Structures are given as structure tokens and as C-alpha cells.
Coordinates of C-alpha atoms and ligand atoms in Angstrom, one line a residue:
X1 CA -25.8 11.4 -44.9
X2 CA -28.1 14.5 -45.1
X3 CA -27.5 17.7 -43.8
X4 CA -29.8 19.5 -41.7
X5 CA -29.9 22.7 -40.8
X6 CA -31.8 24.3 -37.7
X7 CA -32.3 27.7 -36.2
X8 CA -32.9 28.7 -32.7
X9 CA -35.3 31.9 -33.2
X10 CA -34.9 34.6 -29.7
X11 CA -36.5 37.2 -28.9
X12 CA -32.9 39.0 -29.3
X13 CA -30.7 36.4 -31.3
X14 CA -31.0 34.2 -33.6
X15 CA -28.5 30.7 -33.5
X16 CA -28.1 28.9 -37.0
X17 CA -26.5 25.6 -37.3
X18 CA -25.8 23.0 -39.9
X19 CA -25.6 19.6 -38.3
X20 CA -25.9 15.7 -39.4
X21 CA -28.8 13.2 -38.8
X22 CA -26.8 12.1 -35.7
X23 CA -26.8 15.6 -33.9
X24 CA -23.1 16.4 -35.4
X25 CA -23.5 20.1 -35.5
X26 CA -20.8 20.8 -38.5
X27 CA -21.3 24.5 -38.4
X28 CA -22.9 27.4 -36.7
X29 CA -23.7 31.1 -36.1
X30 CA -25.7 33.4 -34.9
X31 CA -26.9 37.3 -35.4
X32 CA -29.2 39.6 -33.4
X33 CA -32.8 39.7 -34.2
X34 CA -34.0 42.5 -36.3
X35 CA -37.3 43.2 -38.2
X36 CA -38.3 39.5 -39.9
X37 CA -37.8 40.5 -43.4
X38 CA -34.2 41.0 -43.1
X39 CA -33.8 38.4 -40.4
X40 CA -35.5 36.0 -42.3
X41 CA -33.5 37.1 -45.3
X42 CA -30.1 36.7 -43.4
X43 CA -31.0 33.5 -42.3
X44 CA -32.2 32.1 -46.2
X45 CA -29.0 33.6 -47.5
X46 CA -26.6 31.6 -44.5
X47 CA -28.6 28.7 -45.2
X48 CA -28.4 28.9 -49.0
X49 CA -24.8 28.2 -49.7
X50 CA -24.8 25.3 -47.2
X51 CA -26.9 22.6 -49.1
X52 CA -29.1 21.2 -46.3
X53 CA -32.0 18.5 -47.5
X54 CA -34.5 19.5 -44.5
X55 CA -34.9 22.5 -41.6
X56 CA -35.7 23.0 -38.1
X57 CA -36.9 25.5 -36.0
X58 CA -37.7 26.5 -32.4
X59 CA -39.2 29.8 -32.2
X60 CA -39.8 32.2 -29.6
X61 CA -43.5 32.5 -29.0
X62 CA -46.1 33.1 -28.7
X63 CA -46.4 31.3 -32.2
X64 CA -48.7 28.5 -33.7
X65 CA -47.6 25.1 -33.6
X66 CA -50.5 23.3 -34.3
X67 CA -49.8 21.7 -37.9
X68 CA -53.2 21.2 -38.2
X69 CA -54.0 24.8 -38.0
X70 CA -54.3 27.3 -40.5
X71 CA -52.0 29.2 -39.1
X72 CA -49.0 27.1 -38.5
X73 CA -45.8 28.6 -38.0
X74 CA -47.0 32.0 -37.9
X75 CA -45.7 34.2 -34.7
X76 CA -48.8 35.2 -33.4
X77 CA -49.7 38.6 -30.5
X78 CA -46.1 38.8 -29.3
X79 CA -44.8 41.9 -27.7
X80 CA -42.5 42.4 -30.7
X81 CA -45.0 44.3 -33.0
X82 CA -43.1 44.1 -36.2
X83 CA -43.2 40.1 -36.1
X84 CA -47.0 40.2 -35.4
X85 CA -49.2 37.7 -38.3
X86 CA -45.4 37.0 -39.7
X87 CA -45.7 33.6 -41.6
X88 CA -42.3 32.6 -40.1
X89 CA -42.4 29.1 -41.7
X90 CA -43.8 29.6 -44.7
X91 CA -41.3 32.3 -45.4
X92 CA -38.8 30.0 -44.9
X93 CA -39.9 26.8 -46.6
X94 CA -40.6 29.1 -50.0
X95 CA -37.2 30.7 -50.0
X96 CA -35.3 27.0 -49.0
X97 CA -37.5 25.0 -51.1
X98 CA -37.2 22.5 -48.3
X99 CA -39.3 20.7 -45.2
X100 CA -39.4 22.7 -42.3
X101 CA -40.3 21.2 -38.6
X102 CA -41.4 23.7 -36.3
X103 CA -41.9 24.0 -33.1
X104 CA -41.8 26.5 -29.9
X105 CA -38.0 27.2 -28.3
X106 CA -39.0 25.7 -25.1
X107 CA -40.6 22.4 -26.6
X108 CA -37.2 22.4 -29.2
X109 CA -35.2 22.6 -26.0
X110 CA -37.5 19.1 -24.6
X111 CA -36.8 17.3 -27.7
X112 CA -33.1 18.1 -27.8
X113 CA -33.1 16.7 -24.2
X114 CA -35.0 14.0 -25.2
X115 CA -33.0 13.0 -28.2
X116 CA -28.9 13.9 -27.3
X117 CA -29.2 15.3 -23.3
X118 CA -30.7 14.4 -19.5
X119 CA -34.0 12.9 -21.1
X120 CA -32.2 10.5 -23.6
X121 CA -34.4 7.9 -24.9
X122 CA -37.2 8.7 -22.9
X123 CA -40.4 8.7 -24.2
X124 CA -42.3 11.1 -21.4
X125 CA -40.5 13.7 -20.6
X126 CA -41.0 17.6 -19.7
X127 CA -38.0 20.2 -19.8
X128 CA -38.7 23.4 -17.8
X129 CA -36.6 26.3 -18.6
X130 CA -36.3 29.2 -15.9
X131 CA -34.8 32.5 -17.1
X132 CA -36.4 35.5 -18.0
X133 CA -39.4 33.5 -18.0
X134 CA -40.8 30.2 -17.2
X135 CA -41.9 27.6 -19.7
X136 CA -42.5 24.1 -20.6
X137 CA -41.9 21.4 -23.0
X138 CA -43.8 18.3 -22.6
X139 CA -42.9 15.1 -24.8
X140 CA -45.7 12.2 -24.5
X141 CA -45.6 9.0 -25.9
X142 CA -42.1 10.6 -28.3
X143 CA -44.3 13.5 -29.6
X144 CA -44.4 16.9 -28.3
X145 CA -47.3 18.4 -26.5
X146 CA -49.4 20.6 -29.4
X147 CA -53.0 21.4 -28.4
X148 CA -54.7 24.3 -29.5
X149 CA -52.3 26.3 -28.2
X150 CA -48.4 25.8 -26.9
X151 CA -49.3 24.9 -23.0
X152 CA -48.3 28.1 -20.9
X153 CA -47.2 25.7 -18.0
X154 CA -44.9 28.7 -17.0
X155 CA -48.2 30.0 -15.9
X156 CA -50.0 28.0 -13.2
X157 CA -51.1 29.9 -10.2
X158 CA -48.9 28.9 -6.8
X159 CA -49.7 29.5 -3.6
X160 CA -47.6 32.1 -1.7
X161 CA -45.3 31.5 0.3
X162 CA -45.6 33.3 3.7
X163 CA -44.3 36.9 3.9
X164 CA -44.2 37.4 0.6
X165 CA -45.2 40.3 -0.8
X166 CA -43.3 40.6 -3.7
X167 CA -46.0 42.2 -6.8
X168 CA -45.8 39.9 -9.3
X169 CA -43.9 40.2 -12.3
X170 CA -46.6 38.7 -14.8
X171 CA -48.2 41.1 -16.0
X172 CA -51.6 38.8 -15.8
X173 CA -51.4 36.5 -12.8
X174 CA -51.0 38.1 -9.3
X175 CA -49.4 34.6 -8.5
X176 CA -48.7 33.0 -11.2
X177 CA -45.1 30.5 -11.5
X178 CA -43.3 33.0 -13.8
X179 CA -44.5 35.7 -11.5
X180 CA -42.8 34.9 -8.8
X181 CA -39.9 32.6 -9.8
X182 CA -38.5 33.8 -13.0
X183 CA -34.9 35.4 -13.3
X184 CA -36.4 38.9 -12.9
X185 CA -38.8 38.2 -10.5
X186 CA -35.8 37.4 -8.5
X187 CA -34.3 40.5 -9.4
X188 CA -37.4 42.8 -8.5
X189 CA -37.6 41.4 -4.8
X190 CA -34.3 41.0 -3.8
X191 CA -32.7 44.2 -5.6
X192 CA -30.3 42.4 -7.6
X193 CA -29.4 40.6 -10.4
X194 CA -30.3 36.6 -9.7
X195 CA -27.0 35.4 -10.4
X196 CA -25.0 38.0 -7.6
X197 CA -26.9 36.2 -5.1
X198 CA -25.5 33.1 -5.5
X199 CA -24.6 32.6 -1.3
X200 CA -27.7 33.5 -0.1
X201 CA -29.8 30.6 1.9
X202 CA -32.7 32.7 1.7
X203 CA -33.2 33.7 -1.7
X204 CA -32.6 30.2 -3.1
X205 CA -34.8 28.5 -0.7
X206 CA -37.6 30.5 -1.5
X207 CA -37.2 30.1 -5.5
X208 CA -36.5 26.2 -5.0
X209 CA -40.4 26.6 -2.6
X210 CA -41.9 28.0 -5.2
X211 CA -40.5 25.7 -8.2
X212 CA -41.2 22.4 -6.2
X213 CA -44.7 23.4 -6.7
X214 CA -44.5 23.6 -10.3
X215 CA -43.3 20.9 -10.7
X216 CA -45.0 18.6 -8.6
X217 CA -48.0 19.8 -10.8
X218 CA -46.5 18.8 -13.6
X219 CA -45.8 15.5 -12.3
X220 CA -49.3 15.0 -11.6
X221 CA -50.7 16.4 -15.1
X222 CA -48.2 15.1 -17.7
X223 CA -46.9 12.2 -15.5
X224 CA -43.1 12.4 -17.0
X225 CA -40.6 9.8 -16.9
X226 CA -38.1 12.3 -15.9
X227 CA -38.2 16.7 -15.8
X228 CA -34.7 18.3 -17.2
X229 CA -34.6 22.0 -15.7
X230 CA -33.1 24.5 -17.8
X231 CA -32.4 28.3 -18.3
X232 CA -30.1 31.0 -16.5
X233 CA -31.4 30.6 -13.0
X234 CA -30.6 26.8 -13.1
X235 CA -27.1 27.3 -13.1
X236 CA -27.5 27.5 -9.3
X237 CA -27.2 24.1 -9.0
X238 CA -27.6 24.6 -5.2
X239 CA -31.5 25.1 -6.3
X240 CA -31.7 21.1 -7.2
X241 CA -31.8 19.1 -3.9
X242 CA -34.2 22.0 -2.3
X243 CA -36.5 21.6 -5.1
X244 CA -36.2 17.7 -5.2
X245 CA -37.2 18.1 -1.3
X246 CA -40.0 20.1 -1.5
X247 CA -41.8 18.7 -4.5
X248 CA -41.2 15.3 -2.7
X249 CA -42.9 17.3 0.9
X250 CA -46.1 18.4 -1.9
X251 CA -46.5 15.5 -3.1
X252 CA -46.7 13.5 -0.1
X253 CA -46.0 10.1 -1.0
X254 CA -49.4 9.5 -3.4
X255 CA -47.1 9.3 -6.4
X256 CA -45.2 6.0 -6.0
X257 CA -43.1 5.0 -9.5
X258 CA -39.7 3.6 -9.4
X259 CA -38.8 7.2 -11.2
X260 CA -40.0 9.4 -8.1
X261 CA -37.9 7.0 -5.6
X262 CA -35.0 8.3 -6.8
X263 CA -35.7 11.8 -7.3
X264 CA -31.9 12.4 -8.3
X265 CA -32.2 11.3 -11.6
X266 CA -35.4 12.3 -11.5
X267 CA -35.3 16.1 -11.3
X268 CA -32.1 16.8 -12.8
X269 CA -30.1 19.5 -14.8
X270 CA -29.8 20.2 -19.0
X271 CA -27.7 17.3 -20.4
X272 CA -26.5 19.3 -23.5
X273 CA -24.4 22.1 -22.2
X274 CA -26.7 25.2 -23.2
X275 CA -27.1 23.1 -26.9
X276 CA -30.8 21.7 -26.2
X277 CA -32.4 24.6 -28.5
X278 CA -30.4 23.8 -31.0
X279 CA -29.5 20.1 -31.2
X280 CA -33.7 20.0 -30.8
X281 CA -33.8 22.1 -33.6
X282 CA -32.0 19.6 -35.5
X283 CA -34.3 17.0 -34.7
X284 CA -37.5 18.5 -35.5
X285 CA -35.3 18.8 -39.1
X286 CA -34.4 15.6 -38.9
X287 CA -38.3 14.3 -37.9
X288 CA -39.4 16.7 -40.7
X289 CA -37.2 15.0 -43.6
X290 CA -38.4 11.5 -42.3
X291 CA -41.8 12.7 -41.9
X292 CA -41.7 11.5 -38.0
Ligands
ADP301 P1 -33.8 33.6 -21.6 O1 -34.7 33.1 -20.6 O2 -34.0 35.1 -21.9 O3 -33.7 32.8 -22.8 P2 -31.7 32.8 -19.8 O4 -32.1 31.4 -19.7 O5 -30.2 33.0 -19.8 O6 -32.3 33.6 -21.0 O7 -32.3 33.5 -18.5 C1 -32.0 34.8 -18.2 C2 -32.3 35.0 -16.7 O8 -31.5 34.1 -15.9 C3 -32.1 36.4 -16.1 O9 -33.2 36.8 -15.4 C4 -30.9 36.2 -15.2 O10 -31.0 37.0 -14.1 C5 -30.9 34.8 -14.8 N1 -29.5 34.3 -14.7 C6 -28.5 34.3 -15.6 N2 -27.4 33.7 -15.1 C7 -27.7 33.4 -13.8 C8 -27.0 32.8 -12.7 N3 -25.7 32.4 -12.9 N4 -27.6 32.5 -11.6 C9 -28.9 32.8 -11.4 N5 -29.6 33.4 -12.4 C10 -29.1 33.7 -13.6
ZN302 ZN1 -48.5 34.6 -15.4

């Protein structure tokens, strides 16, 4: 049986793992992320004594993921200066003399759903992560969504919802998704931290308004068999049935599949217990070795 190895690349840590084929994950660890070089070399160095035939990796982005690009698996204008134009996995490839699959965190995180969690053999599927900020992975057909750019389906414009005011947190968009429904969005208009507001009606009635709007987008753009919602500020689970409501309430009945009649296992929560970025990881390995 081969051994795979994958690597969940964050903006502030980086998870490594050794796992089987099967999504067995053997061995794992993790470090905070520092310049590239001496991330990249930590990483080579964890990886080198471990024997593994193929990698994966999901990367924090914005990055290319376009194989047929020049620049694949380079991190491309991100905030973090020092990783700017970094050939992230090229570097990687050369020092592990293996092949690499790579791929953005958030479309990592659909493809471990996909493959092990909530999505499990389903061919269309789109994983939405809402945390620090929003984000998208879209599976069609059993490949993930590349076009000339990662879709930045964290950014659709929604319409406000009346009274608020709240300035957006997107730095772009005056109403934009991740704007107004990310972790600190919630933050910034109610004056604390997301998850201390865990009892209040209000607060999660008004994220679930705006998140039924994203998704009943996405419903309509990537028709998915099912949408797995991930990321800190899904762990209010309370947020599920008000979201399955009013994306139903958008919607309005012109989507009729057996899928959106039973919007319980429709819309539903991670299946992987916070391991979807890295069991995905795995698999883009895995599809990488095979040359899926
Ligand atoms: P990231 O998006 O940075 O990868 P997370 O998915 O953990 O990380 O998201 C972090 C965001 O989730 C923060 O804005 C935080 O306020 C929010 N968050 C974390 N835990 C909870 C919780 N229990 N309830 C609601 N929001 C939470
Ligand atoms: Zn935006």
C-alpha cells in the first residue's frame, strides 16, 4: 500500500500528515507558518524520513490552481508579502522528488468531504467554509472547480438585510457574503467574539438570513447534489434549520429535485470532524499518484 503524505498550508499553521490510499492517516503534525523557505524546508525535512510515494496539498490562497497555467502552484498577491511569486509546488516536488496534487484549502476541504465526510460519493458537491472568511469548494462531475482563477464564491454581493448598517468587513465589496457573514464580521457588529453569542436569537437569525442567500446562489449556479458547511461559525449548529428555511423561502419552489425536498440532508454539517483539509489533502495525493 503506498504512503501518502499531505499538508494543509494556513495562513498561521501548517498540518502535515502521513496517511494510506484509504484515508488512514498514520501520522501527523503541525508547526506555525513562518517565512516559506524555512517552512518549506521544515516541511521537506518531516516528510523526508517518512518514505511517501506521492503528495498533497491545500493551500491558503490566493494561489494558482490551474494546472494548465504557467503558474501552477505558485501563491500569488496574498497579504502575506514574504510568500508573494513563491513557487510553493515546485519547491516541493524538487526537494521530495515526488507528484504533488495541489489545490486551494477550501476546494481540499470539498474533496475530503466528497471522498471520507457529509458529501461521500457524490459527484456534485460544494463545501462552504465560514470562519474568518467565506469560501467555496465546488466539485462537478468528481473534479474540482479550476477556471482561470479559484472561484471567490465567498464574494457574491447580498442584499441587506433591513437595519443593517453594519460597514462591511471586505475590504472591496460594501456587501459582499464575507462582508457581512464571516466570523469577524460578526464580531465587528455585535461587539463580541461570534462564538460568546451563542444564545442570542438575533445574531444567529441574521447570519443564517444572510447565508441562505449564498447558498441558494450556489444552488442555482453549480446545481450541487448536496452543500457541506464548514468553518468556526458552523459549530452553531443552531444556524442549520434557519438557513435550510430561508434558502428554501429564496428559492421559492422553482428548484424541484428529490435533493431540495429534503433539505436535511441537503444542507448539512462537515462529516469529518475538523479533518476535511487534510483527509482532502490526502486525496489530491492519492489522485496525483494515479494521475486522476
Ligand atoms: P479560519 O477561517 O481562520 O481557518 P475557523 O474556521 O476556525 O478558522 O474560523 C474562525 C472564525 O470562526 C472566527 O471569526 C471565530 O470568531 C469563529 N468561531 C470560532 N469558534 C466559533 C464558535 N464556537 N461559534 C461561532 N463562531 C466561532
Ligand atoms: Zn468581498
Amino acid at each position: 500500500m503506498s504512503r501518502i503524505g499531505a499538508i494543509e498550508a494556513g495562513g498561521t499553521k501548517m498540518v502535515l500528515a502521513v496517511g494510506t490510499e484509504d484515508g488512514d492517516i498514520l501520522e501527523r503534525t503541525a508547526f506555525p507558518t513562518t517565512d516559506p523557505a524555512s517552512s518549506i524546508a521544515r516541511m521537506v525535512e518531516w516528510f523526508s524520513g517518512r518514505s511517501i510515494d506521492a503528495l498533497g496539498v491545500g493551500a491558503f490562497g490566493p494561489t494558482c490552481v490551474n494546472p494548465s497555467d504557467a503558474s501552477f502552484g505558485y501563491v500569488l498577491e496574498t497579504p502575506k508579502v514574504a510568500w508573494r511569486h513563491v513557487d510553493f509546488r515546485g519547491a516541493l516536488a524538487a526537494d521530495l522528488n515526488v507528484p504533488v496534487g495541489y489545490d486551494t484549502d477550501v476546494n481540499a476541504a470539498c474533496l475530503g468531504e466528497a471522498t471520507y465526510g457529509a458529501g461521500k460519493g457524490l459527484d456534485c458537491l460544494v463545501y462552504v467554509t465560514v470562519g474568518t472568511g467565506i469560501g467555496a469548494g465546488v466539485l462537478v462531475d468528481g473534479k474540482l472547480l479550476h477556471g482561470m482563477l479559484h472561484a471567490e464564491a465567498g464574494h457574491i454581493p447580498v442584499t441587506r438585510m433591513e437595519g443593517d448598517g453594519l460597514p462591511s468587513v471586505c475590504p472591496y465589496h460594501p456587501s459582499c457574503l464575507e462582508g457581512l457573514a464571516s466570523g469577524p464580521s460578526i464580531e465587528s457588529r455585535w461587539g463580541r467574539p461570534a462564538a460568546d453569542l451563542e444564545g442570542r436569537d438575533d445574531v444567529w437569525e441574521l447570519e443564517a438570513a444572510y447565508l441562505a442567500q449564498g447558498l441558494a446562489t450556489y444552488v442555482l449556479c453549480y446545481a450541487p447534489r448536496r452543500i457541506v458547511l464548514g468553518g468556526g461559525v458552523m459549530s452553531q449548529l443552531q444556524l442549520f434549520p434557519l438557513i435550510r428555511a430561508g434558502m428554501s423561502s429564496i428559492l421559492a419552489g422553482y428548484v424541484r429535485t428529490p435533493e431540495i425536498e429534503d433539505l436535511d440532508t441537503y444542507i448539512v454539517p462537515s462529516g469529518c470532524a475538523g479533518d476535511q483539509g487534510i483527509l482532502g489533502a490526502l486525496e489530491l495525493g492519492r489522485r496525483a499518484l494515479r494521475g486522476d
